[in-house]
Amino acid sequence: RVPRDHRIFSFLREIRQVGMATLPGQSKDASLFIVQHCFKRLFELSAQDRLNMDVQLEVLVSFRDLSKDPIEFKKNLTEWVVYAPVEHKLNRPVTVGLIKHKLINVQEFDRYLASLLDMGRQSAAVSFAMDIVQECLLHERYAMVSDMLTTLDALQKIDMMRTKPQVGNSGVPEYQGLQHLLDNVRMVATSEQQTSRLPPQAGQGSQTQQQQQQQQQQQQQQQ
């Protein structure tokens, strides 16, 4: 992480000042050019070049904060991720950075990520999804479990293929650590009171419902 007293933050403050002083018509075109350049640069960096990557992300944060429509800004960056070249789609450090700095719409990205898994046949995409869940939901809390329910549901279906193999699933590999990952997510989901929306573990649906009812009764008694 870049130290807050690093000289790059003086540069970022200058960017903000210039952006605020630029005429509206010129500002939009100039901002779009710089944002596109920084976004493209992110995917060109080595995973080990964390300082440069953090700088690019901080520049994007600055332009998001300067934007008159931050929601539209995040929508555009999310679309750029979705339609990025194939070689850039599974870039873990960049994706984690974008989620960490709230530069993309995580729920939109979640639906896109789930579509890449192809019921477990795309091993690189599944491993990538597991890494994103581990980093953004468990190791750090950059997003909520409820933000990534579509991907979690897809991962659970893939895990169930291991316990309940069916015709057509023979080509799906076993993903080591997936069940443990999902168990940990359930624990986090419970703390976020999102258990009712997280697909229950195979064979434990009725038990999960009973736990939810008990929690609701306890909450009502406390009220």
XYZ file of C-alpha atoms in Angstrom:
223
model
C 0.000 0.000 0.000
C 1.212 3.517 -0.823
C 2.098 5.473 2.371
C -0.193 8.468 2.834
C 2.804 10.805 2.980
C 4.125 9.594 -0.390
C 4.741 12.365 -2.916
C 2.213 10.773 -5.264
C -0.593 12.160 -3.111
C 0.638 15.682 -3.739
C 0.394 14.881 -7.433
C -3.154 13.578 -6.936
C -4.163 16.745 -5.117
C -2.850 18.742 -8.070
C -4.970 16.611 -10.400
C -8.044 17.430 -8.321
C -7.267 21.145 -8.380
C -6.723 21.150 -12.141
C -9.880 19.135 -12.677
C -11.966 21.530 -10.597
C -10.511 24.534 -12.425
C -11.076 23.148 -15.932
C -14.102 24.296 -17.913
C -16.956 21.713 -17.841
C -16.874 20.937 -21.562
C -13.123 20.484 -21.639
C -13.034 18.683 -18.289
C -15.236 15.793 -19.439
C -13.130 15.019 -22.511
C -9.836 15.390 -20.657
C -11.038 13.260 -17.750
C -12.252 10.483 -20.041
C -8.903 10.400 -21.819
C -6.920 10.140 -18.568
C -9.294 7.583 -17.021
C -9.122 5.346 -20.094
C -5.335 5.612 -20.104
C -5.067 4.694 -16.411
C -7.493 1.809 -16.794
C -5.593 0.385 -19.736
C -2.300 0.890 -17.922
C -3.534 -1.183 -14.970
C -3.751 -4.314 -17.093
C -0.319 -3.740 -18.594
C 1.435 -3.699 -15.228
C 3.127 -6.678 -13.664
C 1.438 -8.095 -10.570
C 4.649 -7.307 -8.677
C 4.515 -3.613 -9.576
C 2.166 -2.817 -6.712
C 3.297 0.790 -6.254
C 2.515 1.746 -9.851
C -0.752 -0.176 -9.669
C -1.782 1.660 -6.501
C -0.946 4.959 -8.171
C -3.174 4.193 -11.161
C -6.002 3.167 -8.843
C -5.646 6.332 -6.771
C -5.816 8.426 -9.939
C -9.060 6.654 -10.880
C -10.413 7.313 -7.380
C -9.606 11.001 -7.776
C -11.486 11.227 -11.050
C -14.415 9.299 -9.615
C -14.624 11.781 -6.757
C -14.440 14.667 -9.228
C -17.116 13.167 -11.442
C -20.540 14.784 -11.427
C -22.071 11.314 -11.701
C -20.035 8.741 -9.708
C -22.603 6.030 -10.442
C -22.180 6.513 -14.183
C -18.406 6.546 -13.671
C -18.532 3.145 -11.943
C -20.895 1.822 -14.591
C -18.422 2.745 -17.331
C -15.493 1.096 -15.544
C -17.581 -2.018 -14.918
C -18.401 -2.252 -18.615
C -14.729 -1.846 -19.485
C -13.931 -4.797 -17.225
C -16.676 -6.925 -18.776
C -15.604 -6.150 -22.323
C -11.859 -6.224 -21.668
C -9.704 -8.358 -24.000
C -9.594 -12.048 -23.128
C -6.038 -11.838 -21.789
C -7.150 -9.190 -19.269
C -10.367 -10.745 -17.989
C -8.850 -12.834 -15.162
C -6.448 -10.314 -13.668
C -6.737 -10.869 -9.919
C -4.665 -7.899 -8.559
C -6.463 -5.394 -10.792
C -9.928 -6.786 -10.057
C -9.300 -6.810 -6.309
C -8.002 -3.245 -6.519
C -11.064 -2.050 -8.422
C -13.386 -3.674 -5.883
C -11.352 -2.435 -2.922
C -11.512 1.173 -4.111
C -15.214 0.869 -5.047
C -14.485 1.718 -8.650
C -16.837 -0.877 -10.170
C -20.363 -2.079 -9.480
C -19.689 -5.355 -7.662
C -23.158 -6.803 -8.260
C -22.876 -6.239 -11.994
C -19.390 -7.749 -11.943
C -20.759 -10.678 -9.933
C -23.253 -11.594 -12.647
C -20.546 -11.346 -15.274
C -18.115 -13.467 -13.255
C -20.704 -16.200 -12.706
C -21.269 -16.405 -16.453
C -17.581 -17.191 -16.992
C -17.618 -20.339 -14.856
C -19.557 -22.516 -17.324
C -20.664 -24.966 -14.600
C -17.068 -25.592 -13.600
C -15.706 -26.404 -17.034
C -13.602 -23.236 -17.177
C -11.005 -24.067 -14.550
C -9.098 -20.790 -14.877
C -12.303 -18.785 -14.332
C -13.316 -20.930 -11.336
C -9.899 -20.504 -9.709
C -10.101 -16.767 -10.399
C -13.577 -16.555 -8.820
C -12.356 -18.453 -5.758
C -9.447 -16.015 -5.405
C -11.763 -13.005 -5.648
C -14.123 -14.445 -3.017
C -11.212 -15.272 -0.718
C -9.612 -11.843 -1.058
C -12.672 -9.584 -1.158
C -15.114 -11.380 1.163
C -12.938 -13.326 3.598
C -9.368 -12.065 3.847
C -10.568 -8.481 3.526
C -14.128 -7.184 3.591
C -14.021 -5.152 0.420
C -17.549 -6.300 -0.476
C -20.555 -7.935 1.151
C -21.568 -11.541 0.642
C -24.852 -10.226 -0.753
C -22.891 -8.483 -3.521
C -21.625 -11.776 -4.941
C -24.540 -14.178 -4.545
C -24.683 -15.185 -8.215
C -21.035 -16.256 -8.233
C -21.413 -18.009 -4.871
C -24.459 -19.878 -6.135
C -22.519 -20.995 -9.218
C -19.579 -22.114 -7.083
C -21.881 -24.077 -4.811
C -23.421 -25.899 -7.766
C -19.927 -26.778 -8.934
C -19.070 -28.090 -5.471
C -22.265 -30.182 -5.371
C -21.161 -31.948 -8.542
C -18.417 -33.490 -6.440
C -20.893 -35.021 -3.970
C -23.687 -35.724 -6.453
C -22.105 -36.510 -9.826
C -24.514 -36.564 -12.773
C -24.357 -37.373 -16.461
C -22.502 -34.575 -18.244
C -20.404 -33.622 -15.206
C -17.541 -36.001 -15.909
C -15.433 -33.250 -17.444
C -15.690 -30.998 -14.391
C -12.511 -31.111 -12.257
C -12.509 -31.195 -8.470
C -11.523 -27.819 -7.073
C -9.443 -28.225 -3.944
C -10.524 -25.954 -1.122
C -13.863 -24.962 -2.668
C -16.027 -26.557 0.022
C -13.926 -24.995 2.772
C -14.172 -21.616 1.026
C -17.972 -21.834 0.864
C -18.170 -22.882 4.518
C -16.192 -19.790 5.486
C -18.443 -17.614 3.347
C -21.485 -18.991 5.190
C -19.946 -17.934 8.474
C -19.418 -14.422 7.150
C -22.923 -14.392 5.683
C -24.355 -15.278 9.080
C -22.606 -12.306 10.638
C -23.999 -10.115 7.863
C -27.480 -11.625 8.378
C -27.514 -12.748 4.766
C -27.871 -16.494 5.383
C -31.401 -16.566 3.999
C -30.137 -15.457 0.590
C -27.081 -17.725 0.464
C -27.780 -21.185 -1.044
C -27.707 -23.753 1.804
C -25.197 -26.550 1.812
C -26.459 -29.760 0.271
C -28.617 -31.653 2.782
C -28.690 -28.792 5.295
C -31.526 -26.649 3.942
C -34.032 -27.524 6.686
C -31.418 -26.989 9.406
C -30.562 -23.552 7.965
C -34.242 -22.567 7.946
C -34.648 -23.637 11.578
C -31.644 -21.532 12.563
C -33.115 -18.530 10.756
C -36.474 -18.962 12.518
C -34.741 -19.175 15.903
C -32.779 -16.009 15.143
C -35.960 -14.193 14.126
C -37.742 -15.290 17.318
C -34.819 -14.105 19.449
C -34.813 -10.730 17.677
C -38.577 -10.338 18.249
C -38.181 -11.147 21.959
C -35.439 -8.564 22.290
C -37.663 -5.949 20.650
